[in-house]
PDB file of C-alpha atoms in Angstrom:
ATOM      1  CA  MET A   1      -3.653 -24.443  26.906  1.00 55.00           C
ATOM      2  CA  SER A   2      -4.853 -24.190  30.743  1.00 52.00           C
ATOM      3  CA  ASP A   3      -4.865 -26.944  33.387  1.00 56.00           C
ATOM      4  CA  GLU A   4      -8.608 -27.002  33.143  1.00 59.00           C
ATOM      5  CA  ALA A   5      -8.747 -27.394  29.685  1.00 80.00           C
ATOM      6  CA  SER A   6      -5.783 -30.078  29.456  1.00 92.00           C
ATOM      7  CA  ILE A   7      -6.448 -33.688  28.267  1.00 94.00           C
ATOM      8  CA  TRP A   8      -4.491 -34.798  31.444  1.00 95.00           C
ATOM      9  CA  THR A   9      -6.973 -33.160  34.053  1.00 94.00           C
ATOM     10  CA  GLN A  10      -9.817 -35.255  32.362  1.00 93.00           C
ATOM     11  CA  ARG A  11     -11.100 -38.448  33.747  1.00 95.00           C
ATOM     12  CA  LEU A  12      -9.742 -41.136  31.339  1.00 93.00           C
ATOM     13  CA  ALA A  13     -13.511 -41.894  30.456  1.00 96.00           C
ATOM     14  CA  ASP A  14     -13.914 -38.548  29.362  1.00 95.00           C
ATOM     15  CA  PHE A  15     -10.894 -38.355  27.282  1.00 94.00           C
ATOM     16  CA  ARG A  16     -12.299 -41.830  25.700  1.00 95.00           C
ATOM     17  CA  ALA A  17     -15.745 -40.156  24.986  1.00 96.00           C
ATOM     18  CA  ALA A  18     -14.243 -36.984  23.545  1.00 94.00           C
ATOM     19  CA  THR A  19     -12.016 -39.077  21.144  1.00 95.00           C
ATOM     20  CA  ALA A  20     -15.177 -40.704  19.846  1.00 95.00           C
ATOM     21  CA  ALA A  21     -17.087 -37.740  19.733  1.00 95.00           C
ATOM     22  CA  ASN A  22     -18.376 -36.086  16.289  1.00 94.00           C
ATOM     23  CA  GLN A  23     -15.796 -33.285  16.979  1.00 91.00           C
ATOM     24  CA  PRO A  24     -12.356 -32.467  15.339  1.00 89.00           C
ATOM     25  CA  THR A  25     -10.374 -32.866  18.438  1.00 91.00           C
ATOM     26  CA  PRO A  26      -9.155 -34.810  20.221  1.00 93.00           C
ATOM     27  CA  GLY A  27      -7.774 -36.833  17.443  1.00 93.00           C
ATOM     28  CA  CYS A  28      -5.341 -39.208  16.258  1.00 94.00           C
ATOM     29  CA  GLY A  29      -2.365 -36.826  17.439  1.00 95.00           C
ATOM     30  CA  ALA A  30      -3.804 -36.582  20.990  1.00 96.00           C
ATOM     31  CA  ALA A  31      -4.424 -40.186  21.139  1.00 97.00           C
ATOM     32  CA  ALA A  32      -0.802 -40.893  19.852  1.00 97.00           C
ATOM     33  CA  ALA A  33       0.616 -38.957  22.532  1.00 98.00           C
ATOM     34  CA  VAL A  34      -1.503 -40.321  25.413  1.00 98.00           C
ATOM     35  CA  THR A  35      -0.572 -43.871  24.056  1.00 98.00           C
ATOM     36  CA  ALA A  36       3.087 -43.255  24.003  1.00 98.00           C
ATOM     37  CA  ASP A  37       3.151 -41.823  27.299  1.00 98.00           C
ATOM     38  CA  ILE A  38       1.454 -44.843  28.933  1.00 98.00           C
ATOM     39  CA  GLY A  39       3.937 -46.923  27.012  1.00 98.00           C
ATOM     40  CA  LEU A  40       6.959 -44.987  28.721  1.00 98.00           C
ATOM     41  CA  ALA A  41       5.137 -45.357  32.102  1.00 98.00           C
ATOM     42  CA  LEU A  42       5.343 -49.119  31.644  1.00 98.00           C
ATOM     43  CA  VAL A  43       8.948 -49.077  30.945  1.00 98.00           C
ATOM     44  CA  LEU A  44       9.620 -47.059  33.845  1.00 97.00           C
ATOM     45  CA  LYS A  45       7.517 -49.418  36.019  1.00 97.00           C
ATOM     46  CA  GLY A  46       9.776 -52.232  34.948  1.00 97.00           C
ATOM     47  CA  LEU A  47      13.026 -50.345  35.797  1.00 97.00           C
ATOM     48  CA  ARG A  48      11.834 -49.160  38.874  1.00 97.00           C
ATOM     49  CA  ILE A  49      10.574 -52.763  40.305  1.00 96.00           C
ATOM     50  CA  SER A  50      13.883 -54.031  39.047  1.00 96.00           C
ATOM     51  CA  GLU A  51      16.077 -51.457  40.700  1.00 95.00           C
ATOM     52  CA  ALA A  52      14.123 -52.164  43.970  1.00 94.00           C
ATOM     53  CA  HIS A  53      15.129 -55.783  43.775  1.00 91.00           C
ATOM     54  CA  GLY A  54      19.067 -54.968  43.579  1.00 89.00           C
ATOM     55  CA  SER A  55      20.693 -51.671  42.299  1.00 89.00           C
ATOM     56  CA  ASP A  56      22.693 -51.576  38.792  1.00 92.00           C
ATOM     57  CA  PRO A  57      24.645 -48.464  37.832  1.00 95.00           C
ATOM     58  CA  THR A  58      23.583 -49.089  33.951  1.00 95.00           C
ATOM     59  CA  ARG A  59      19.889 -49.718  35.075  1.00 95.00           C
ATOM     60  CA  ARG A  60      19.915 -46.765  37.427  1.00 96.00           C
ATOM     61  CA  ALA A  61      21.193 -44.423  34.670  1.00 97.00           C
ATOM     62  CA  LEU A  62      18.224 -45.775  32.488  1.00 97.00           C
ATOM     63  CA  LEU A  63      15.898 -45.192  35.322  1.00 97.00           C
ATOM     64  CA  GLN A  64      17.069 -41.440  35.574  1.00 97.00           C
ATOM     65  CA  ALA A  65      16.842 -40.965  31.947  1.00 97.00           C
ATOM     66  CA  ALA A  66      13.380 -42.459  31.748  1.00 97.00           C
ATOM     67  CA  GLU A  67      12.380 -40.572  34.728  1.00 97.00           C
ATOM     68  CA  ALA A  68      13.484 -37.313  32.749  1.00 97.00           C
ATOM     69  CA  LEU A  69      11.536 -38.264  29.820  1.00 97.00           C
ATOM     70  CA  SER A  70       8.330 -39.376  31.658  1.00 96.00           C
ATOM     71  CA  GLY A  71       5.331 -37.024  30.703  1.00 96.00           C
ATOM     72  CA  ARG A  72       7.112 -35.330  27.888  1.00 97.00           C
ATOM     73  CA  PRO A  73       5.236 -37.529  25.087  1.00 97.00           C
ATOM     74  CA  GLY A  74       2.171 -36.677  26.790  1.00 97.00           C
ATOM     75  CA  THR A  75       2.487 -32.902  26.583  1.00 96.00           C
ATOM     76  CA  PHE A  76       2.152 -33.176  22.606  1.00 97.00           C
ATOM     77  CA  ALA A  77      -1.641 -34.189  23.223  1.00 96.00           C
ATOM     78  CA  ASP A  78      -2.637 -30.532  24.307  1.00 96.00           C
ATOM     79  CA  ASP A  79      -0.271 -29.156  21.670  1.00 96.00           C
ATOM     80  CA  ASP A  80      -2.091 -31.404  18.909  1.00 95.00           C
ATOM     81  CA  VAL A  81      -5.442 -30.126  20.120  1.00 95.00           C
ATOM     82  CA  GLN A  82      -4.383 -26.618  20.180  1.00 94.00           C
ATOM     83  CA  ALA A  83      -2.710 -26.856  16.705  1.00 94.00           C
ATOM     84  CA  PHE A  84      -5.547 -28.472  14.736  1.00 91.00           C
ATOM     85  CA  GLY A  85      -7.933 -26.053  16.506  1.00 91.00           C
ATOM     86  CA  ASP A  86      -5.892 -23.213  15.243  1.00 92.00           C
ATOM     87  CA  TYR A  87      -5.660 -24.536  11.713  1.00 90.00           C
ATOM     88  CA  LEU A  88      -9.566 -24.996  11.610  1.00 90.00           C
ATOM     89  CA  ASN A  89      -9.847 -21.360  12.798  1.00 91.00           C
ATOM     90  CA  ALA A  90      -7.517 -20.097  10.016  1.00 90.00           C
ATOM     91  CA  ALA A  91      -9.198 -22.118   7.345  1.00 87.00           C
ATOM     92  CA  ARG A  92     -12.644 -20.708   8.415  1.00 88.00           C
ATOM     93  CA  ASN A  93     -11.137 -17.162   8.459  1.00 86.00           C
ATOM     94  CA  GLY A  94      -9.757 -17.628   4.828  1.00 77.00           C
ATOM     95  CA  GLU A  95      -6.586 -15.900   5.182  1.00 80.00           C
ATOM     96  CA  PRO A  96      -3.944 -17.706   3.334  1.00 85.00           C
ATOM     97  CA  GLU A  97      -0.757 -16.777   5.094  1.00 88.00           C
ATOM     98  CA  GLN A  98      -2.583 -17.661   8.480  1.00 89.00           C
ATOM     99  CA  LYS A  99      -3.771 -20.767   7.305  1.00 88.00           C
ATOM    100  CA  GLN A 100      -0.235 -21.788   5.855  1.00 89.00           C
ATOM    101  CA  ALA A 101       1.484 -20.875   9.279  1.00 91.00           C
ATOM    102  CA  ALA A 102      -1.291 -23.059  11.005  1.00 91.00           C
ATOM    103  CA  SER A 103      -0.568 -25.819   8.570  1.00 91.00           C
ATOM    104  CA  ARG A 104       3.116 -26.089   9.409  1.00 93.00           C
ATOM    105  CA  GLN A 105       2.302 -25.999  13.021  1.00 94.00           C
ATOM    106  CA  ALA A 106      -0.163 -28.880  12.623  1.00 93.00           C
ATOM    107  CA  CYS A 107       2.511 -30.751  10.748  1.00 94.00           C
ATOM    108  CA  ALA A 108       5.228 -30.003  13.026  1.00 95.00           C
ATOM    109  CA  VAL A 109       3.676 -30.928  16.307  1.00 97.00           C
ATOM    110  CA  PRO A 110       3.148 -34.663  15.314  1.00 97.00           C
ATOM    111  CA  LEU A 111       6.465 -34.830  14.033  1.00 97.00           C
ATOM    112  CA  ALA A 112       8.070 -33.209  17.540  1.00 97.00           C
ATOM    113  CA  LEU A 113       5.990 -36.068  19.074  1.00 98.00           C
ATOM    114  CA  ALA A 114       7.487 -38.814  16.959  1.00 98.00           C
ATOM    115  CA  HIS A 115      10.887 -37.387  17.539  1.00 98.00           C
ATOM    116  CA  CYS A 116      10.108 -37.793  21.354  1.00 98.00           C
ATOM    117  CA  CYS A 117       8.670 -41.114  20.833  1.00 98.00           C
ATOM    118  CA  LEU A 118      11.697 -42.310  19.296  1.00 98.00           C
ATOM    119  CA  GLU A 119      14.078 -41.230  22.111  1.00 98.00           C
ATOM    120  CA  ALA A 120      11.428 -43.060  24.280  1.00 98.00           C
ATOM    121  CA  LEU A 121      11.781 -46.120  22.182  1.00 98.00           C
ATOM    122  CA  GLU A 122      15.580 -46.059  22.230  1.00 98.00           C
ATOM    123  CA  LEU A 123      15.536 -45.840  25.892  1.00 97.00           C
ATOM    124  CA  ALA A 124      12.875 -48.697  25.983  1.00 97.00           C
ATOM    125  CA  VAL A 125      15.091 -51.138  23.901  1.00 96.00           C
ATOM    126  CA  ASP A 126      18.111 -50.177  26.176  1.00 96.00           C
ATOM    127  CA  ALA A 127      15.884 -50.779  29.234  1.00 95.00           C
ATOM    128  CA  TRP A 128      14.420 -54.225  28.385  1.00 94.00           C
ATOM    129  CA  PRO A 129      17.774 -56.359  29.002  1.00 94.00           C
ATOM    130  CA  CYS A 130      18.230 -54.474  32.165  1.00 94.00           C
ATOM    131  CA  THR A 131      14.491 -55.270  33.413  1.00 95.00           C
ATOM    132  CA  ASP A 132      13.958 -58.316  35.689  1.00 95.00           C
ATOM    133  CA  PRO A 133      12.283 -60.939  33.824  1.00 93.00           C
ATOM    134  CA  ASN A 134       9.257 -60.943  35.916  1.00 93.00           C
ATOM    135  CA  VAL A 135       8.424 -57.440  34.571  1.00 94.00           C
ATOM    136  CA  GLN A 136      10.085 -57.599  30.954  1.00 95.00           C
ATOM    137  CA  SER A 137       6.547 -58.042  29.810  1.00 95.00           C
ATOM    138  CA  ASP A 138       5.670 -54.555  31.044  1.00 95.00           C
ATOM    139  CA  ALA A 139       8.824 -53.161  29.331  1.00 95.00           C
ATOM    140  CA  GLN A 140       8.114 -54.864  26.106  1.00 96.00           C
ATOM    141  CA  ALA A 141       4.389 -53.897  26.034  1.00 97.00           C
ATOM    142  CA  GLY A 142       5.664 -50.319  26.844  1.00 98.00           C
ATOM    143  CA  ALA A 143       7.778 -50.324  23.590  1.00 97.00           C
ATOM    144  CA  VAL A 144       4.989 -51.474  21.593  1.00 98.00           C
ATOM    145  CA  LEU A 145       2.789 -48.817  22.834  1.00 98.00           C
ATOM    146  CA  ILE A 146       5.596 -46.173  22.309  1.00 98.00           C
ATOM    147  CA  HIS A 147       5.984 -47.415  18.728  1.00 98.00           C
ATOM    148  CA  ALA A 148       2.125 -47.320  18.150  1.00 98.00           C
ATOM    149  CA  GLY A 149       2.305 -43.685  19.103  1.00 98.00           C
ATOM    150  CA  LEU A 150       5.035 -42.961  16.975  1.00 98.00           C
ATOM    151  CA  SER A 151       3.306 -44.590  13.851  1.00 98.00           C
ATOM    152  CA  ALA A 152       0.008 -42.862  14.667  1.00 98.00           C
ATOM    153  CA  ALA A 153       1.578 -39.508  15.102  1.00 97.00           C
ATOM    154  CA  LEU A 154       3.256 -40.160  11.650  1.00 97.00           C
ATOM    155  CA  ILE A 155      -0.038 -41.216  10.255  1.00 96.00           C
ATOM    156  CA  ASN A 156      -1.323 -37.718  11.516  1.00 94.00           C
ATOM    157  CA  VAL A 157       1.751 -36.006   9.723  1.00 95.00           C
ATOM    158  CA  ASP A 158       0.597 -37.847   6.248  1.00 94.00           C
ATOM    159  CA  ALA A 159      -2.857 -36.230   6.727  1.00 92.00           C
ATOM    160  CA  ASP A 160      -1.405 -32.915   7.754  1.00 90.00           C
ATOM    161  CA  MET A 161       1.021 -32.489   4.809  1.00 88.00           C
ATOM    162  CA  ALA A 162      -1.764 -32.396   2.396  1.00 85.00           C
ATOM    163  CA  SER A 163      -2.402 -28.778   3.422  1.00 87.00           C
ATOM    164  CA  LEU A 164       1.111 -27.590   3.275  1.00 89.00           C
ATOM    165  CA  GLU A 165       1.656 -25.533  -0.216  1.00 87.00           C
ATOM    166  CA  ASP A 166       5.361 -24.980  -0.296  1.00 87.00           C
ATOM    167  CA  ALA A 167       6.763 -27.923  -1.917  1.00 91.00           C
ATOM    168  CA  ALA A 168      10.178 -27.785  -0.189  1.00 92.00           C
ATOM    169  CA  THR A 169       8.544 -27.925   3.259  1.00 91.00           C
ATOM    170  CA  ARG A 170       6.426 -30.842   2.052  1.00 92.00           C
ATOM    171  CA  ASP A 171       9.440 -32.548   0.792  1.00 94.00           C
ATOM    172  CA  GLN A 172      11.472 -32.126   4.132  1.00 94.00           C
ATOM    173  CA  ALA A 173       8.245 -33.220   5.999  1.00 94.00           C
ATOM    174  CA  VAL A 174       8.116 -36.531   3.855  1.00 94.00           C
ATOM    175  CA  GLN A 175      11.855 -37.207   4.367  1.00 96.00           C
ATOM    176  CA  THR A 176      11.727 -36.621   8.122  1.00 96.00           C
ATOM    177  CA  ARG A 177       8.358 -38.783   8.496  1.00 96.00           C
ATOM    178  CA  THR A 178      10.068 -41.612   6.417  1.00 97.00           C
ATOM    179  CA  ARG A 179      13.636 -41.644   8.425  1.00 97.00           C
ATOM    180  CA  LEU A 180      11.396 -41.604  11.986  1.00 98.00           C
ATOM    181  CA  GLN A 181       9.349 -44.415  11.013  1.00 98.00           C
ATOM    182  CA  ALA A 182      12.118 -46.496   9.621  1.00 98.00           C
ATOM    183  CA  GLU A 183      14.132 -45.884  12.795  1.00 98.00           C
ATOM    184  CA  GLY A 184      11.149 -46.804  15.097  1.00 98.00           C
ATOM    185  CA  ASP A 185      10.630 -50.057  13.102  1.00 98.00           C
ATOM    186  CA  ASP A 186      14.196 -50.950  13.533  1.00 97.00           C
ATOM    187  CA  LEU A 187      14.146 -50.357  17.202  1.00 97.00           C
ATOM    188  CA  LEU A 188      11.348 -52.239  17.663  1.00 97.00           C
ATOM    189  CA  GLN A 189      12.418 -55.085  15.631  1.00 96.00           C
ATOM    190  CA  ARG A 190      15.562 -55.136  17.703  1.00 95.00           C
ATOM    191  CA  LEU A 191      13.758 -55.517  20.857  1.00 94.00           C
ATOM    192  CA  PHE A 192      11.655 -58.335  19.340  1.00 92.00           C
ATOM    193  CA  GLY A 193      14.992 -60.035  18.502  1.00 91.00           C
ATOM    194  CA  GLN A 194      16.544 -59.688  22.159  1.00 87.00           C
ATOM    195  CA  ALA A 195      13.003 -61.009  23.252  1.00 83.00           C
ATOM    196  CA  LEU A 196      13.107 -63.956  21.211  1.00 84.00           C
ATOM    197  CA  SER A 197      16.792 -64.790  21.875  1.00 81.00           C
ATOM    198  CA  ARG A 198      15.768 -65.017  25.717  1.00 75.00           C
ATOM    199  CA  SER A 199      12.868 -67.278  25.110  1.00 63.00           C
TER     200      SER A 199
END
C-alpha cells in the first residue's frame, strides 16, 4: 500500500471517520492493529521515562526490545485493509480459486497481528515491574490496549473463518485462534496479579 493510502499518513480524526463510515474498510482488523500499536507506545513511554531516571540493564534490554517491536503491530492495519479489499474483489469476480486464496489471506493477516500482539503483551508484562511507579499506569494501560487489539484481531479471525472452505485449514485457524486468546488472557491476568500485589 502506498504511503498516500496508508492509515498512518491520515489524520486521526479521518481514520475515525473512515472506520465509522458506511464502507467495508477500515474495519475491526485495522482498528485492532492501531489500538495495539498505541498500547505498545504507552509501554515504551513507561520504559523510556523510567530509564531516564536511572539506567538498569534489565530495563534497558526491554527498552531495546520494545523499540525494535514499535510500529510492527500497526503495519497490519494497512495489510488488513488490503486483504479484505482483495477478498471483496475476488468475491465479486466469482472465481472460486481466487476467492479461496483471498479468504486465506484475509484470515492470515489478523492471525499474524494476534501473534505480534502476543509478543508485545509478553514484553509489556515483563516491563511493568521494571517501570517507575509514576508511569506504571501507562504501562498497564498499554498492556490492556495490546490485549484488546489481540482480542479484536481474533474476533476478525472468527468472521473470516466462515469463508474458508477447506476443513483442515479452518481447523488449524480455530486451534491457533484459541491458543492465542488463551495465552493473551493468561498474560494479562499475570500483569493484573502483579499490579494487585503492589497495591
